[in-house]
Amino acid sequence: MSVRKAVMVLYRVCWIIFFAMVILSLVTRPPFPYWLTWVPVAAAIALVLAAGRRGRSAAANPRPAVEVDPPVSGRWVALNSPANKVPSHGTHGYGQTYAIDIVAEPEPEPEPEAEAGIGVAEGGGVHGGLSRPKFRYFWPVVRRNQHFPAFGAPLLAVADGTVVHASHGRRDHLSRNSGPALIYLMLIEAFVRDVLGPGGIVGNHLVLDLGDGTYAMYAHLRRGSLRVHVGEEVRAGQMLAECGNSGNSTEPHVHFQLMDDPDLDVAVGIPFTWRGIGVPDNGEAFTAAGEAADGRTVPDSGAIQAL
């Protein structure tokens, strides 16, 4: 076990000790002074800051961006993009320095003629081809994943490589794209998932070894959607799995990153650029060639537009 790995394990142990001490204090008179309860918290913070030193150092002197193919096809929109901020997700942890999130945004369907009397249902999912539901401040608190066009969309190999990790046993939970659900996610769920380890954060995920010390990670995969297995060699453009909503996720989306190690506890992020697209800004829509999630053939990559 490397030093960095040991530090991350100890970090989670400190939080578990803290929770145990708090529970003990609630059910009985503890055999220790109150201030001692906060020692594991201070230790956990110090450990995570120490673990992030390598990521901060790498970000200060970044490697050249590695060019790979887009991991999806069709029309998508970028969120939490490293084109706007580094680290893109507010942390260097789990190799996320240059990670990006993308959500499916199909072209709007033409409005039906009023006299035709055709109703359009809200939502739709990957099979319905309808628009992505908007964030709501209060209601509905949660939505089913089938309401989001990204759910079930195929994820593609960004380059030739070898599968070194593949998991798809975690459930796809309901969305967290409302005010109350987002508060719950940020204040409670995300913290618990972090204590559980990388799998709690990224959910079902897949890691490809692209060679030259570069690994590609796809997070939040749909439960039971893997098309490949550990040790399998894949070709660029090959379908690997489907987009889901497992792990620390507000809605079905693709979290993609390059990193220097397959172990998320020790990985440091590597800059990427998508062939024919680059790195889209937050809110920018892009279209990747291939077969889109709704079954349409997309002829070319590279179209980017601001929403």
XYZ file of C-alpha atoms in Angstrom:
307
model
C 0.000 0.000 0.000
C 1.369 3.399 -1.003
C 1.668 6.270 1.464
C -1.066 8.245 -0.321
C -3.399 5.242 -0.225
C -2.719 4.770 3.484
C -3.433 8.463 4.107
C -6.836 8.207 2.387
C -7.754 5.081 4.313
C -6.757 6.768 7.581
C -8.805 9.831 6.574
C -11.953 7.721 6.373
C -11.099 5.900 9.610
C -10.907 9.275 11.383
C -14.445 10.156 10.290
C -15.743 6.757 11.389
C -14.130 7.278 14.817
C -15.750 10.714 15.035
C -19.211 9.302 14.258
C -18.707 6.530 16.813
C -17.715 9.058 19.483
C -20.739 11.260 18.694
C -23.127 8.307 18.930
C -21.519 7.192 22.171
C -21.963 10.708 23.565
C -25.658 10.637 22.677
C -26.514 7.288 24.245
C -24.362 7.395 27.369
C -21.947 9.522 29.335
C -18.684 9.181 27.404
C -15.442 8.286 29.235
C -13.603 11.159 27.505
C -13.845 14.976 27.518
C -16.050 16.670 24.920
C -13.163 18.366 23.100
C -11.604 15.003 22.323
C -14.519 14.292 19.968
C -13.141 16.849 17.532
C -9.609 15.467 17.365
C -10.514 12.919 14.625
C -12.123 15.741 12.630
C -8.977 17.853 12.809
C -6.892 14.834 11.860
C -9.154 14.040 8.878
C -8.891 17.589 7.564
C -5.113 17.582 7.935
C -4.859 14.232 6.159
C -6.994 15.248 3.189
C -5.014 18.478 2.789
C -1.795 16.480 2.827
C -3.178 14.007 0.299
C -4.069 16.849 -2.052
C -0.536 18.268 -2.209
C 0.455 16.098 -5.166
C -2.647 17.108 -7.109
C -2.062 20.801 -6.420
C 1.555 20.488 -7.491
C 0.590 18.720 -10.719
C -2.026 21.382 -11.496
C 0.598 24.096 -11.071
C 2.740 22.404 -13.736
C 0.227 20.487 -15.877
C 1.104 17.859 -18.426
C 0.170 18.516 -22.070
C -3.456 17.660 -22.770
C -4.053 14.153 -24.093
C -6.274 14.071 -27.180
C -8.955 11.381 -27.145
C -12.318 10.819 -28.803
C -15.524 11.996 -27.089
C -17.050 9.353 -24.773
C -20.546 9.911 -26.185
C -22.363 10.656 -29.415
C -25.158 13.075 -30.143
C -25.826 16.474 -28.577
C -24.629 17.133 -25.014
C -23.969 20.121 -22.746
C -20.900 20.570 -20.531
C -21.065 21.240 -16.788
C -18.223 21.594 -14.260
C -15.762 21.983 -17.105
C -11.993 22.379 -16.652
C -12.171 24.962 -19.425
C -13.617 27.350 -16.844
C -12.027 26.279 -13.558
C -9.263 23.999 -12.276
C -9.889 21.920 -10.296
C -13.169 21.647 -12.170
C -15.054 19.959 -9.319
C -13.485 22.031 -6.537
C -11.101 19.261 -5.470
C -8.032 17.395 -6.680
C -9.257 14.292 -4.873
C -10.019 11.078 -6.764
C -8.123 12.384 -9.815
C -10.853 14.951 -10.560
C -8.636 17.955 -11.317
C -9.614 18.061 -15.012
C -12.849 16.064 -14.843
C -15.927 17.136 -16.773
C -19.646 16.431 -16.427
C -21.920 16.351 -19.452
C -25.696 16.031 -19.752
C -27.675 15.020 -22.830
C -29.579 17.880 -24.473
C -31.292 16.639 -27.656
C -32.389 19.212 -30.202
C -35.797 20.551 -29.183
C -38.694 18.721 -30.772
C -40.824 20.831 -33.162
C -43.941 22.179 -31.453
C -47.018 20.224 -32.527
C -49.701 22.135 -34.394
C -52.307 23.418 -31.989
C -55.155 22.264 -34.195
C -53.765 18.744 -34.328
C -54.659 18.234 -30.673
C -51.401 16.400 -29.917
C -50.173 16.540 -26.318
C -46.519 16.398 -25.379
C -45.673 14.594 -22.137
C -42.937 15.899 -19.851
C -39.680 13.939 -19.558
C -38.945 11.020 -21.844
C -35.539 9.516 -21.153
C -33.180 8.091 -23.731
C -36.009 6.355 -25.584
C -38.394 9.313 -25.574
C -36.104 11.900 -27.170
C -37.613 14.759 -25.154
C -35.881 17.606 -23.372
C -34.003 17.439 -20.101
C -36.131 18.467 -17.088
C -35.159 21.799 -15.576
C -33.998 22.336 -12.009
C -36.909 23.059 -9.667
C -36.634 24.993 -6.401
C -39.316 23.001 -4.602
C -41.420 20.566 -6.650
C -41.083 17.883 -7.817
C -38.495 17.020 -5.185
C -37.164 14.062 -7.180
C -37.696 12.573 -10.628
C -37.290 9.132 -12.098
C -34.210 8.619 -14.235
C -36.301 7.827 -17.326
C -37.291 11.514 -17.426
C -33.714 12.435 -18.401
C -32.457 11.962 -21.971
C -28.968 10.950 -20.781
C -30.205 7.867 -18.919
C -29.256 4.766 -20.872
C -27.179 6.640 -23.445
C -24.247 4.557 -24.762
C -20.748 5.344 -23.465
C -17.922 4.832 -25.929
C -14.230 4.035 -25.634
C -12.267 7.247 -26.168
C -9.257 5.323 -27.483
C -7.896 1.807 -27.833
C -7.190 0.432 -24.377
C -7.610 -2.265 -21.763
C -10.334 -2.417 -19.135
C -8.688 -2.395 -15.694
C -11.770 -1.761 -13.547
C -15.467 -2.278 -14.214
C -18.361 -2.238 -11.740
C -22.117 -1.942 -12.212
C -23.808 -3.295 -9.081
C -24.862 -0.037 -7.420
C -28.422 1.176 -7.871
C -29.452 4.230 -9.884
C -31.115 6.542 -7.380
C -33.744 9.211 -8.033
C -32.641 12.644 -9.200
C -31.451 15.376 -6.857
C -32.310 18.294 -9.154
C -34.567 20.269 -6.836
C -33.788 22.625 -3.957
C -34.627 20.216 -1.099
C -32.965 17.236 -2.797
C -29.813 19.219 -3.578
C -29.544 20.408 0.036
C -29.845 16.804 1.206
C -27.173 15.728 -1.286
C -24.696 18.456 -0.343
C -25.114 18.364 3.442
C -25.663 14.666 4.152
C -25.442 12.242 1.250
C -22.198 13.489 -0.315
C -20.437 13.423 3.049
C -21.541 9.867 3.811
C -20.518 8.735 0.324
C -17.078 10.283 0.753
C -16.548 8.359 3.993
C -17.532 5.159 2.176
C -14.696 5.678 -0.304
C -14.292 6.341 -4.032
C -17.016 3.885 -5.021
C -19.536 5.842 -2.991
C -18.689 9.004 -4.912
C -18.313 7.767 -8.500
C -20.832 4.936 -8.202
C -20.635 2.309 -10.907
C -17.548 3.129 -12.909
C -15.140 1.901 -15.532
C -11.424 2.586 -15.973
C -9.508 2.113 -19.228
C -5.723 1.867 -19.471
C -4.848 3.946 -22.543
C -1.108 3.370 -22.230
C 1.740 5.773 -21.398
C 0.513 6.113 -17.818
C -2.890 7.494 -18.821
C -6.204 6.103 -17.606
C -9.733 7.128 -18.589
C -12.510 6.925 -15.996
C -16.258 6.936 -16.653
C -18.443 7.425 -13.563
C -22.133 7.040 -12.602
C -22.775 4.119 -14.970
C -26.216 2.575 -15.202
C -26.661 -0.500 -13.054
C -26.219 -3.721 -15.033
C -25.172 -1.931 -18.243
C -21.554 -3.060 -18.654
C -20.687 -4.477 -22.066
C -17.052 -5.241 -21.220
C -15.052 -6.947 -18.471
C -11.741 -6.460 -16.682
C -8.823 -7.495 -18.885
C -10.724 -6.997 -22.143
C -9.051 -4.980 -24.881
C -11.347 -2.434 -26.485
C -11.206 -0.322 -29.620
C -11.921 3.386 -29.930
C -15.634 3.963 -30.405
C -16.657 0.605 -28.905
C -19.676 0.711 -26.596
C -18.618 0.115 -22.988
C -21.715 0.730 -20.848
C -24.657 3.101 -20.445
C -25.039 6.442 -18.708
C -26.723 6.138 -15.324
C -27.285 7.913 -12.022
C -25.322 5.935 -9.442
C -23.036 7.459 -6.835
C -22.815 11.149 -5.907
C -24.970 12.455 -8.728
C -27.791 14.975 -9.082
C -29.169 13.478 -12.300
C -28.162 11.014 -15.053
C -24.982 12.375 -16.586
C -21.502 11.359 -17.713
C -18.523 12.167 -15.504
C -15.321 11.715 -17.502
C -11.692 12.242 -16.561
C -8.146 11.237 -17.409
C -5.741 10.354 -14.590
C -2.330 8.836 -13.950
C -3.367 5.803 -11.862
C -6.325 3.388 -11.915
C -6.741 3.703 -8.125
C -8.886 6.773 -7.462
C -7.425 7.207 -3.989
C -3.969 7.918 -5.406
C -4.745 9.197 -8.924
C -3.791 12.676 -10.131
C -5.770 14.263 -12.938
C -4.439 14.677 -16.483
C -5.716 17.365 -18.907
C -7.680 16.100 -21.900
C -9.099 17.418 -25.140
C -11.751 15.747 -27.269
C -10.853 15.229 -30.910
C -12.796 17.618 -33.133
C -14.383 19.330 -30.123
C -11.731 20.445 -27.643
C -12.920 21.126 -24.098
C -16.351 22.773 -24.073
C -17.068 25.586 -21.629
C -19.749 25.355 -18.974
C -23.134 25.627 -20.666
C -21.795 24.978 -24.147
C -23.564 22.385 -26.264
C -21.514 20.125 -28.518
C -22.381 17.397 -30.980
C -20.272 14.261 -31.286
C -20.404 11.996 -34.305
C -21.926 8.524 -34.151
C -25.320 7.138 -33.265
C -27.125 9.409 -30.841
C -28.980 8.179 -27.791
C -32.308 8.486 -29.593
C -31.106 6.311 -32.488
C -30.344 9.095 -34.980
C -27.048 9.069 -36.873
C -24.902 12.102 -36.146
C -22.630 12.708 -39.158
C -19.843 14.843 -37.730
C -18.223 16.117 -34.536
C -17.182 19.569 -33.573
C -20.308 21.696 -33.534
C -20.289 23.784 -30.358
C -22.783 26.423 -29.336
C -23.447 28.384 -26.175
C -26.831 27.900 -24.548
